[in-house]
């Protein structure tokens, strides 16, 4: 072999051996000088981070370190920082400092990438020994790029739209604000979406440009939409597949807008909610068809898939007063093409039995709702009370608007009851039954405004009820009764919230003894005053030798609760709470309970397990409560 090729071969072998000696294992990569959001964006952009825990050649490591400068710079641009100073140091003492502009960096990166692609990874990466290397990337963000000029406008019919003009006024970033890419894209998307929601289906960009002048740290925004005409609501058609179960004329009555009125997506969203509340369909697809518009009117096609017709329910239960029990139920979602529904349910326990029949008819003439007729009978036989009740209710319910629902009803009640004789424990003594008949109207209204009904972070809900009867007009006594409950939720931090609850009720009557137990107020239990048994707080029959005390019911009730929840991760948390209140006739004798709880955010709503103890009796027992389901 000639001398010169031999020298070249020796040099190549020497280079390969040096590369092997410089093999390194990346231990960690620290990023300094940035806030949490920027640090995270830089980290996920670094190819160097993907090499952590791996052994790479010295040449490969050098390439990754050079790439880190450009990758970090690009990762900062969405936050408005285009000219940072970046220093990359490794634990071997190598240091790189870069203040180059993006154009220079781009040229350098392309050259390095081409060099890396041309040179295969040497055998050193498979060497058994390597040097551990830690890398520190220090960033000085420099001055941010700010918006110097912002020309954002809508041309055409949309230029006079009040809501679109509000979105234009709220466009961010504005003049003298940092040019944040995320804010810019969010504002742009919001206006584009609003145009479509309000029926400007022909809207498009006539200008969409952002110029960044790095030398002056300035950005100029030129963003203009041409809206085109606003379309109107056209005819609506229904398709039920695989078969029609509800007549179209019934569904058509849920359409509350006039054909030819302005198009708005909110109308279709509300219509979807109305269809979903019917519970007839497993899927609902509402599709506006602007391509098929005639004379500016957009037809709407509604495709509905029927839900399973029958729902069977079964379950086991246990209560300290009622004993072991079973629940069986059958609901027919639709009995006929007029949308009638039916429900039958039996709760059969050792000492408390209830049977319910219910029939519902759609009622859309005024607001979405139902005509409901129900018949319920119950029989309770315990050591403390013997009561039988049958009640017939006819009601009209409806959703008035987004937050309000109301129910007006007429009740026919027949009830027989007898309390255990506090002075006579002889079971052979004849029972002194009382019987009452009441015919009375009631009105119930509910208000809910919450960001999430399953797990509200911020929300308020309230329910008010008023009912009353007249002696000689179907009732055995005169009475008027009002009852209000309220709940308030306030998010505190990312995973905590404060919950407050209150209840107030009063009965206007001079004949409380003539009111049956079902028309009286009680306190105590998981949704009243935790730390006490169900209905434990208030006027009671004293305990006997073989009998616990038993609630008589009261004219008035007042309760309140404050609770603090703290979640430790996305699913599990804990709570502390204090409840107080009383059921009373004349003067409240307040009882207070405190406790702690465990919370789990299940798919169907929070699971709540609470343990509480009353503070008014040093010998009182701890009470355990279990609840699951939506907050509202």
Coordinates of C-alpha atoms in Angstrom, one line a residue:
X1 CA 0.0 0.0 0.0
X2 CA 1.4 3.5 -0.9
X3 CA 2.6 5.6 2.1
X4 CA -0.1 8.3 1.8
X5 CA -3.2 5.9 1.9
X6 CA -1.6 4.2 4.8
X7 CA -1.4 7.5 6.7
X8 CA -5.0 8.3 5.9
X9 CA -6.1 4.9 7.1
X10 CA -4.2 5.3 10.4
X11 CA -5.7 8.8 10.9
X12 CA -9.2 7.3 10.3
X13 CA -8.6 4.5 12.9
X14 CA -7.3 7.1 15.3
X15 CA -10.3 9.3 14.8
X16 CA -12.7 6.3 15.4
X17 CA -10.9 5.4 18.6
X18 CA -11.0 9.0 19.8
X19 CA -14.8 9.0 19.1
X20 CA -15.1 5.8 21.1
X21 CA -13.3 7.3 24.0
X22 CA -15.6 10.3 23.9
X23 CA -18.8 8.3 24.2
X24 CA -21.2 10.0 26.7
X25 CA -24.4 9.1 28.6
X26 CA -26.8 12.1 29.0
X27 CA -27.8 12.1 32.7
X28 CA -30.1 15.2 32.8
X29 CA -30.9 18.5 31.2
X30 CA -31.7 21.6 33.3
X31 CA -33.3 24.6 31.8
X32 CA -32.9 27.9 33.7
X33 CA -34.1 31.5 33.5
X34 CA -37.7 30.8 32.3
X35 CA -41.1 30.5 33.9
X36 CA -42.9 27.1 34.1
X37 CA -44.8 27.4 30.8
X38 CA -41.8 28.4 28.8
X39 CA -39.6 25.8 30.5
X40 CA -42.1 23.1 29.6
X41 CA -42.3 24.2 25.9
X42 CA -38.6 24.3 25.6
X43 CA -38.1 20.9 27.2
X44 CA -40.6 19.2 24.9
X45 CA -38.9 20.8 21.9
X46 CA -35.4 19.6 22.7
X47 CA -34.0 16.6 20.8
X48 CA -31.4 16.4 23.6
X49 CA -34.1 15.5 26.1
X50 CA -34.9 12.4 24.1
X51 CA -31.3 11.3 24.6
X52 CA -31.5 11.3 28.4
X53 CA -30.5 7.9 29.8
X54 CA -28.9 6.9 26.4
X55 CA -25.2 6.5 25.4
X56 CA -24.3 8.6 22.4
X57 CA -21.0 9.3 20.6
X58 CA -19.2 12.6 21.3
X59 CA -20.0 13.7 17.8
X60 CA -23.7 13.0 18.2
X61 CA -23.7 14.8 21.5
X62 CA -22.0 17.9 19.9
X63 CA -24.8 17.9 17.3
X64 CA -27.5 17.7 19.9
X65 CA -26.0 20.5 21.9
X66 CA -25.8 22.7 18.8
X67 CA -29.4 21.9 17.9
X68 CA -30.5 22.7 21.5
X69 CA -29.7 26.4 20.9
X70 CA -32.0 26.7 17.9
X71 CA -34.7 24.5 19.3
X72 CA -34.9 26.5 22.5
X73 CA -35.0 29.7 20.5
X74 CA -37.9 28.5 18.3
X75 CA -39.8 27.3 21.4
X76 CA -39.7 30.8 22.9
X77 CA -41.2 32.5 19.8
X78 CA -44.8 31.6 20.6
X79 CA -44.4 33.6 23.9
X80 CA -43.2 36.7 22.0
X81 CA -39.4 36.3 22.6
X82 CA -37.6 36.2 19.3
X83 CA -34.0 37.3 20.3
X84 CA -33.0 35.4 23.4
X85 CA -29.4 34.8 24.6
X86 CA -28.9 31.1 25.1
X87 CA -25.9 29.5 26.8
X88 CA -25.5 25.7 26.7
X89 CA -23.0 24.1 29.1
X90 CA -22.2 20.5 29.8
X91 CA -20.4 18.9 32.8
X92 CA -17.3 18.3 30.7
X93 CA -16.6 22.0 30.6
X94 CA -17.9 22.7 27.1
X95 CA -19.8 26.0 26.8
X96 CA -21.7 27.5 23.9
X97 CA -23.3 31.0 23.9
X98 CA -25.5 32.1 21.1
X99 CA -27.1 35.5 20.4
X100 CA -27.5 34.8 16.6
X101 CA -30.6 35.8 14.8
X102 CA -33.0 33.1 13.6
X103 CA -31.8 33.4 10.0
X104 CA -28.2 32.7 11.0
X105 CA -29.3 29.9 13.2
X106 CA -31.4 28.4 10.4
X107 CA -28.4 28.3 8.1
X108 CA -26.2 26.7 10.7
X109 CA -28.8 24.1 11.6
X110 CA -29.3 23.0 8.0
X111 CA -25.5 22.5 7.6
X112 CA -25.2 20.5 10.8
X113 CA -28.2 18.4 10.0
X114 CA -26.7 17.6 6.6
X115 CA -23.4 16.7 8.1
X116 CA -25.1 14.4 10.7
X117 CA -27.1 12.7 8.0
X118 CA -24.0 12.1 5.9
X119 CA -22.0 10.6 8.7
X120 CA -23.3 7.4 10.2
X121 CA -23.3 6.9 14.0
X122 CA -19.8 5.5 14.9
X123 CA -19.4 2.2 16.8
X124 CA -18.6 4.2 19.9
X125 CA -22.4 4.4 20.7
X126 CA -22.2 0.7 21.4
X127 CA -19.1 1.0 23.6
X128 CA -19.4 -0.6 27.1
X129 CA -18.1 2.5 28.9
X130 CA -19.3 6.1 28.7
X131 CA -18.9 9.4 30.5
X132 CA -22.0 10.7 32.4
X133 CA -22.9 14.2 31.1
X134 CA -25.3 16.8 32.6
X135 CA -26.4 19.7 30.5
X136 CA -27.5 23.2 31.7
X137 CA -29.3 25.5 29.3
X138 CA -29.5 29.1 30.6
X139 CA -31.8 31.5 28.8
X140 CA -32.0 35.3 28.9
X141 CA -35.2 36.0 27.1
X142 CA -34.3 39.5 26.1
X143 CA -36.9 42.0 25.1
X144 CA -40.2 40.6 23.9
X145 CA -41.7 41.5 20.6
X146 CA -44.7 43.8 21.1
X147 CA -47.6 44.6 18.7
X148 CA -46.8 47.9 17.0
X149 CA -49.8 48.0 14.7
X150 CA -53.0 46.0 14.7
X151 CA -55.4 46.2 11.8
X152 CA -58.2 43.7 12.6
X153 CA -61.5 44.2 10.8
X154 CA -64.6 42.6 9.3
X155 CA -65.9 43.8 6.0
X156 CA -69.4 43.2 4.6
X157 CA -72.7 42.6 6.4
X158 CA -70.9 41.4 9.6
X159 CA -69.3 44.9 10.1
X160 CA -72.5 46.1 11.7
X161 CA -73.0 43.0 13.9
X162 CA -72.8 44.1 17.5
X163 CA -71.5 40.8 18.8
X164 CA -68.8 40.6 16.2
X165 CA -67.7 44.1 17.0
X166 CA -67.4 43.2 20.6
X167 CA -65.1 40.3 19.6
X168 CA -63.0 42.7 17.5
X169 CA -62.7 45.1 20.4
X170 CA -61.5 42.2 22.6
X171 CA -58.9 40.9 20.1
X172 CA -55.6 40.1 21.8
X173 CA -52.8 40.8 21.7
X174 CA -53.5 44.5 21.1
X175 CA -51.1 47.4 20.5
X176 CA -48.2 47.6 22.9
X177 CA -48.9 44.1 24.2
X178 CA -46.5 41.2 23.9
X179 CA -47.1 39.2 20.7
X180 CA -48.2 35.9 22.2
X181 CA -49.0 33.4 19.5
X182 CA -51.5 31.5 21.7
X183 CA -53.6 34.6 22.4
X184 CA -53.4 35.6 18.7
X185 CA -54.6 32.2 17.5
X186 CA -57.4 32.0 20.1
X187 CA -58.7 35.5 19.2
X188 CA -58.6 34.7 15.5
X189 CA -60.4 31.3 16.0
X190 CA -63.0 32.9 18.2
X191 CA -64.0 35.4 15.5
X192 CA -64.0 32.8 12.8
X193 CA -66.2 30.6 14.9
X194 CA -68.5 33.5 15.8
X195 CA -69.0 34.3 12.1
X196 CA -70.2 30.7 11.5
X197 CA -72.3 30.6 14.6
X198 CA -74.2 33.7 13.5
X199 CA -74.9 32.6 10.0
X200 CA -72.1 34.2 8.0
X201 CA -71.3 30.9 6.1
X202 CA -69.5 32.7 3.3
X203 CA -67.0 34.4 5.5
X204 CA -63.3 34.1 4.6
X205 CA -60.0 35.9 5.1
X206 CA -59.2 38.7 2.7
X207 CA -56.0 39.4 4.5
X208 CA -54.1 37.4 7.1
X209 CA -50.5 38.5 7.8
X210 CA -48.2 39.1 10.7
X211 CA -44.8 40.7 10.2
X212 CA -42.2 40.5 12.9
X213 CA -39.3 43.0 12.9
X214 CA -36.8 41.6 15.3
X215 CA -34.4 44.6 15.2
X216 CA -37.2 46.7 16.6
X217 CA -38.9 44.0 18.6
X218 CA -42.2 44.9 16.8
X219 CA -45.0 42.9 15.2
X220 CA -47.6 44.3 12.8
X221 CA -50.9 42.4 12.5
X222 CA -53.0 42.6 9.3
X223 CA -56.1 40.5 9.7
X224 CA -59.3 41.1 7.8
X225 CA -62.4 38.9 7.2
X226 CA -65.0 39.4 4.5
X227 CA -68.2 38.2 6.1
X228 CA -70.6 37.9 3.1
X229 CA -74.3 37.9 3.8
X230 CA -76.0 36.6 7.0
X231 CA -78.2 33.6 6.3
X232 CA -81.6 32.8 7.9
X233 CA -83.1 29.8 9.5
X234 CA -84.7 27.5 6.9
X235 CA -87.0 24.5 7.0
X236 CA -86.2 21.7 9.4
X237 CA -86.6 18.0 8.6
X238 CA -86.5 14.9 10.8
X239 CA -85.1 11.5 10.0
X240 CA -85.5 8.7 12.6
X241 CA -83.5 5.6 11.9
X242 CA -83.8 2.7 11.7
X243 CA -87.5 3.4 12.4
X244 CA -89.8 6.3 13.3
X245 CA -90.9 6.1 16.9
X246 CA -92.2 9.7 17.5
X247 CA -94.4 11.6 15.1
X248 CA -92.7 14.6 13.5
X249 CA -95.5 17.0 14.4
X250 CA -94.7 16.5 18.1
X251 CA -90.9 17.2 17.6
X252 CA -91.8 20.2 15.4
X253 CA -93.4 21.8 18.4
X254 CA -90.0 22.1 20.1
X255 CA -88.8 24.4 17.3
X256 CA -89.3 27.8 19.0
X257 CA -88.0 30.0 16.2
X258 CA -89.8 31.2 13.0
X259 CA -88.5 30.2 9.6
X260 CA -86.9 33.1 8.0
X261 CA -85.4 34.5 11.3
X262 CA -81.7 35.1 11.5
X263 CA -79.6 32.0 11.7
X264 CA -77.8 31.4 15.1
X265 CA -76.1 28.2 16.3
X266 CA -77.5 28.9 19.8
X267 CA -81.0 28.1 18.5
X268 CA -79.9 24.7 17.4
X269 CA -78.0 24.1 20.7
X270 CA -81.1 24.8 22.7
X271 CA -83.2 22.6 20.4
X272 CA -80.7 19.8 20.9
X273 CA -81.1 20.1 24.7
X274 CA -84.9 20.0 24.4
X275 CA -84.6 16.8 22.3
X276 CA -82.1 15.2 24.8
X277 CA -84.4 15.9 27.8
X278 CA -87.1 13.8 26.2
X279 CA -84.9 10.8 26.6
X280 CA -86.4 9.1 23.5
X281 CA -83.2 9.0 21.5
X282 CA -79.7 7.5 22.0
X283 CA -78.1 9.9 19.5
X284 CA -79.1 13.3 18.1
X285 CA -77.4 14.8 15.0
X286 CA -78.4 18.3 14.0
X287 CA -76.8 19.4 10.7
X288 CA -77.3 22.8 9.1
X289 CA -76.9 22.6 5.3
X290 CA -75.7 26.0 4.0
X291 CA -74.7 24.5 0.7
X292 CA -78.4 23.7 0.1
X293 CA -79.7 27.2 1.1
X294 CA -82.5 28.7 -1.0
X295 CA -83.1 32.5 -0.9
X296 CA -80.6 32.8 1.9
X297 CA -82.4 30.2 4.2
X298 CA -80.4 27.4 5.5
X299 CA -82.2 24.0 5.8
X300 CA -81.5 22.0 9.0
X301 CA -81.5 18.2 8.9
X302 CA -82.1 16.3 12.3
X303 CA -81.1 12.7 12.4
X304 CA -82.4 10.7 15.5
X305 CA -81.6 7.2 16.6
X306 CA -84.2 5.7 19.0
X307 CA -83.0 4.7 22.5
X308 CA -83.9 1.4 24.1
X309 CA -87.6 1.4 24.8
X310 CA -87.6 -0.2 28.2
X311 CA -85.4 0.4 31.3
X312 CA -85.3 -2.2 34.0
X313 CA -83.9 -1.3 37.4
X314 CA -83.1 -3.5 40.4
X315 CA -81.2 -2.9 43.6
X316 CA -80.7 -3.7 47.3
X317 CA -80.9 -1.3 50.2
X318 CA -80.5 -1.1 53.9
X319 CA -81.6 1.5 56.4
X320 CA -81.4 1.5 60.2
X321 CA -85.1 2.4 60.3
X322 CA -86.4 0.6 57.3
X323 CA -84.3 -2.6 57.4
X324 CA -83.1 -4.6 54.5
X325 CA -84.9 -4.0 51.2
X326 CA -85.1 -4.4 47.5
X327 CA -86.0 -2.0 44.7
X328 CA -87.6 -3.1 41.4
X329 CA -88.6 -0.8 38.6
X330 CA -89.7 -0.6 35.0
X331 CA -89.8 2.5 32.8
X332 CA -91.1 2.8 29.3
X333 CA -89.3 5.7 27.5
X334 CA -92.1 5.9 24.9
X335 CA -95.5 4.1 24.9
X336 CA -96.7 5.5 21.6
X337 CA -95.8 7.9 18.8
X338 CA -97.2 10.7 20.9
X339 CA -94.3 10.3 23.3
X340 CA -96.2 9.2 26.4
X341 CA -94.0 7.6 29.2
X342 CA -94.8 5.3 32.1
X343 CA -93.0 4.2 35.2
X344 CA -93.7 1.5 37.8
X345 CA -91.4 1.1 40.9
X346 CA -91.6 -0.8 44.1
X347 CA -89.4 -0.3 47.2
X348 CA -90.0 -3.2 49.5
X349 CA -88.1 -3.2 52.9
X350 CA -88.7 -4.9 56.2
X351 CA -90.4 -2.0 57.8
X352 CA -91.0 0.5 55.0
X353 CA -92.8 -0.2 51.7
X354 CA -93.5 2.1 48.8
X355 CA -95.1 1.6 45.4
X356 CA -95.2 4.2 42.7
X357 CA -97.0 4.5 39.4
X358 CA -96.3 7.5 37.0
X359 CA -97.6 8.6 33.6
X360 CA -96.1 11.5 31.7
X361 CA -97.3 13.3 28.6
X362 CA -95.2 15.8 26.6
X363 CA -96.3 19.4 27.1
X364 CA -94.7 21.9 24.7
X365 CA -97.5 24.5 24.3
X366 CA -95.9 27.0 26.7
X367 CA -92.3 25.8 27.6
X368 CA -90.6 22.4 27.3
X369 CA -92.0 20.1 30.0
X370 CA -94.4 17.4 31.0
X371 CA -97.9 16.7 32.3
X372 CA -97.3 14.2 35.0
X373 CA -99.8 12.0 36.9
X374 CA -98.5 9.9 39.7
X375 CA -100.0 7.6 42.4
X376 CA -97.9 6.6 45.4
X377 CA -98.7 4.4 48.3
X378 CA -96.5 3.8 51.4
X379 CA -96.7 1.7 54.5
X380 CA -94.2 2.1 57.4
X381 CA -94.4 -0.1 60.5
X382 CA -91.7 0.5 63.0
X383 CA -91.3 0.6 66.8
X384 CA -91.9 4.3 66.7
X385 CA -94.6 5.0 64.2
X386 CA -97.3 3.2 62.2
X387 CA -98.3 5.2 59.1
X388 CA -99.9 4.5 55.8
X389 CA -100.2 7.1 53.0
X390 CA -101.7 7.3 49.6
X391 CA -101.1 10.4 47.4
X392 CA -102.2 11.4 43.9
X393 CA -100.3 14.2 42.2
X394 CA -101.1 16.0 38.9
X395 CA -98.4 18.4 37.8
X396 CA -97.2 20.5 34.9
X397 CA -93.4 21.1 34.8
X398 CA -91.4 23.2 32.4
X399 CA -88.0 24.7 31.7
X400 CA -88.5 28.4 31.6
X401 CA -85.0 29.4 30.4
X402 CA -81.4 28.3 30.8
X403 CA -81.4 28.6 34.6
X404 CA -85.1 28.3 35.7
X405 CA -87.5 25.4 35.9
X406 CA -90.9 25.4 37.5
X407 CA -93.5 22.8 38.5
X408 CA -97.1 23.5 39.4
X409 CA -99.1 20.7 40.9
X410 CA -102.2 19.6 42.8
X411 CA -101.9 17.0 45.5
X412 CA -104.6 14.7 46.9
X413 CA -103.3 13.1 50.2
X414 CA -104.8 10.6 52.5
X415 CA -102.7 9.6 55.5
X416 CA -103.2 7.6 58.7
X417 CA -100.6 7.6 61.4
X418 CA -100.0 6.7 65.1
X419 CA -96.9 7.3 67.2
X420 CA -95.7 4.8 69.8
X421 CA -97.3 5.7 73.2
X422 CA -94.5 7.3 75.3
X423 CA -96.3 6.3 78.5
X424 CA -97.5 2.8 77.6
X425 CA -95.1 0.1 76.5
X426 CA -97.9 -2.6 76.5
X427 CA -98.2 -4.0 73.0
X428 CA -101.8 -5.1 73.7
X429 CA -103.0 -1.5 74.2
X430 CA -105.2 -0.4 71.2
X431 CA -103.4 2.0 68.8
X432 CA -104.9 5.5 68.7
X433 CA -104.7 6.3 64.9
X434 CA -105.2 9.8 63.5
X435 CA -106.4 10.2 59.9
X436 CA -106.1 13.3 57.6
X437 CA -107.2 14.2 54.1
X438 CA -105.6 17.1 52.3
X439 CA -106.2 18.6 48.8
X440 CA -103.8 21.4 48.1
X441 CA -101.9 23.1 45.3
X442 CA -98.1 23.6 45.3
X443 CA -95.6 25.6 43.2
X444 CA -91.9 24.7 43.0
X445 CA -89.2 26.7 41.2
X446 CA -85.5 25.8 40.8
X447 CA -82.6 28.0 39.7
X448 CA -79.2 26.6 38.7
X449 CA -76.3 28.5 37.3
X450 CA -73.1 26.4 37.4
X451 CA -70.1 25.8 35.2
X452 CA -70.4 22.0 35.6
X453 CA -73.5 20.2 37.0
X454 CA -71.5 17.1 37.9
X455 CA -68.7 18.9 39.7
X456 CA -69.2 22.7 39.9
X457 CA -66.2 24.8 40.6
X458 CA -68.3 28.0 40.6
X459 CA -72.1 27.8 40.8
X460 CA -75.2 28.6 42.7
X461 CA -78.5 26.6 43.0
X462 CA -81.7 27.3 44.8
X463 CA -85.1 25.7 45.2
X464 CA -88.2 27.3 46.5
X465 CA -91.5 25.7 47.3
X466 CA -94.9 27.0 48.5
X467 CA -98.0 25.0 49.2
X468 CA -101.2 25.3 51.2
X469 CA -104.7 24.1 51.8
X470 CA -107.9 25.4 53.2
X471 CA -110.2 23.7 55.7
X472 CA -113.5 23.0 54.0
X473 CA -111.9 23.1 50.5
X474 CA -110.6 19.5 50.6
X475 CA -108.3 19.8 53.6
X476 CA -108.7 19.0 57.2
X477 CA -106.8 22.1 58.4
X478 CA -105.6 25.5 57.2
X479 CA -102.0 25.7 56.3
X480 CA -99.5 27.6 54.1
X481 CA -95.9 26.3 54.0
X482 CA -92.8 27.8 52.4
X483 CA -89.5 26.1 52.0
X484 CA -86.2 27.3 50.5
X485 CA -82.9 25.6 50.0
X486 CA -79.7 27.0 48.5
X487 CA -76.2 25.8 47.6
X488 CA -73.1 27.8 46.7
X489 CA -69.8 26.6 45.2
X490 CA -66.6 28.6 45.0
X491 CA -63.4 27.3 43.5
X492 CA -60.3 28.1 45.5
X493 CA -57.1 27.3 43.7
X494 CA -56.7 24.5 41.2
X495 CA -58.0 21.6 43.3
X496 CA -60.0 23.0 46.2
X497 CA -63.4 24.6 46.7
X498 CA -65.7 26.0 49.3
X499 CA -69.3 24.8 49.6
X500 CA -72.1 26.5 51.6
X501 CA -75.6 25.2 52.0
X502 CA -78.7 26.6 53.7
X503 CA -82.3 25.7 54.3
X504 CA -85.2 27.6 55.7
X505 CA -88.8 26.5 56.1
X506 CA -91.9 27.8 57.9
X507 CA -95.5 26.6 58.3
X508 CA -98.3 29.1 58.8
X509 CA -100.9 27.1 60.8
X510 CA -102.5 26.9 64.2
X511 CA -103.4 23.2 63.7
X512 CA -100.0 21.5 63.5
X513 CA -101.3 18.4 65.3
X514 CA -103.7 17.9 62.4
X515 CA -101.0 18.0 59.8
X516 CA -99.8 14.5 58.9
X517 CA -96.1 13.6 59.3
X518 CA -95.4 14.0 55.6
X519 CA -96.3 17.7 55.7
X520 CA -94.0 18.6 58.6
X521 CA -90.3 19.6 58.7
X522 CA -87.4 17.5 60.0
X523 CA -83.7 17.9 60.5
X524 CA -80.7 15.6 60.8
X525 CA -79.0 13.3 58.3
X526 CA -76.6 13.6 55.4
X527 CA -78.3 16.4 53.5
X528 CA -79.3 18.3 56.7
X529 CA -77.1 18.2 59.8
X530 CA -74.4 15.6 59.6
X531 CA -73.4 14.1 63.0
X532 CA -77.0 13.2 63.7
X533 CA -79.3 10.5 62.6
X534 CA -82.0 11.0 60.0
X535 CA -84.7 13.2 61.5
X536 CA -83.0 13.1 64.9
X537 CA -83.0 16.9 65.5
X538 CA -86.3 18.5 66.5
X539 CA -89.4 17.6 68.6
X540 CA -89.3 13.9 69.5
X541 CA -91.0 11.3 71.5
X542 CA -88.7 10.4 74.4
X543 CA -87.0 6.9 74.3
X544 CA -88.6 4.1 76.2
X545 CA -87.2 0.8 77.6
X546 CA -87.3 -0.9 74.2
X547 CA -87.7 2.2 71.9
X548 CA -85.5 4.9 70.6
X549 CA -86.6 8.5 70.5
X550 CA -88.6 9.3 67.3
X551 CA -89.1 12.6 65.5
X552 CA -92.6 14.2 65.6
X553 CA -91.9 16.8 62.9
X554 CA -92.0 20.5 63.3
X555 CA -93.5 23.8 62.0
X556 CA -90.1 25.3 61.1
X557 CA -86.7 24.3 60.0
X558 CA -83.4 26.1 59.6
X559 CA -80.1 24.5 58.7
X560 CA -76.7 25.6 57.4
X561 CA -73.4 24.0 56.4
X562 CA -69.9 25.1 55.4
X563 CA -67.5 22.6 53.8
X564 CA -64.0 22.8 52.4
X565 CA -62.8 20.3 49.9
X566 CA -59.2 19.7 48.8
X567 CA -58.3 17.3 46.0
X568 CA -54.8 15.7 46.1
X569 CA -54.9 14.7 42.4
X570 CA -57.5 14.6 39.6
X571 CA -59.6 12.0 41.3
X572 CA -59.2 11.8 45.1
X573 CA -59.6 14.4 47.8
X574 CA -60.8 15.1 51.3
X575 CA -63.2 17.4 53.1
X576 CA -63.9 19.0 56.4
X577 CA -67.2 20.5 57.4
X578 CA -69.5 21.9 60.1
X579 CA -73.3 21.7 60.0
X580 CA -75.8 23.3 62.3
X581 CA -79.5 23.9 62.6
X582 CA -82.8 22.7 64.0
X583 CA -86.4 21.7 63.3
X584 CA -88.6 23.5 65.9
X585 CA -92.1 24.8 66.7
X586 CA -91.4 28.0 68.6
X587 CA -87.7 28.5 69.5
X588 CA -84.9 26.8 67.7
X589 CA -82.7 24.5 69.7
X590 CA -79.6 24.5 67.5
X591 CA -77.5 21.4 67.1
X592 CA -74.1 21.3 65.5
X593 CA -72.1 18.5 64.0
X594 CA -68.5 18.4 62.6
X595 CA -66.8 15.8 60.5
X596 CA -64.4 14.8 57.7
X597 CA -64.9 13.1 54.4
X598 CA -63.3 11.3 51.5
X599 CA -64.1 12.4 47.9
X600 CA -63.7 10.5 44.6
X601 CA -64.7 12.1 41.3
X602 CA -66.5 9.2 39.6
X603 CA -67.8 9.4 36.0
X604 CA -71.4 9.9 37.3
X605 CA -70.5 12.5 39.9
X606 CA -68.6 12.8 43.2
X607 CA -68.6 9.8 45.6
X608 CA -68.8 11.3 49.1
X609 CA -68.1 9.3 52.3
X610 CA -68.5 11.3 55.5
X611 CA -68.0 10.6 59.1
X612 CA -69.4 13.1 61.6
X613 CA -70.2 13.6 65.2
X614 CA -72.7 15.9 67.0
X615 CA -71.2 18.3 69.5
X616 CA -74.2 18.7 71.8
X617 CA -74.0 15.3 73.5
X618 CA -70.6 14.0 74.7
X619 CA -71.9 10.5 74.5
X620 CA -73.2 10.8 70.9
X621 CA -72.0 8.2 68.3
X622 CA -70.2 8.9 65.1
X623 CA -72.4 8.8 62.0
X624 CA -71.3 7.6 58.6
X625 CA -72.9 8.8 55.3
X626 CA -72.5 7.7 51.7
X627 CA -73.6 9.6 48.7
X628 CA -72.9 9.5 44.9
X629 CA -74.2 11.5 42.1
X630 CA -74.3 15.0 40.5
X631 CA -74.1 18.1 42.6
X632 CA -77.1 19.6 40.8

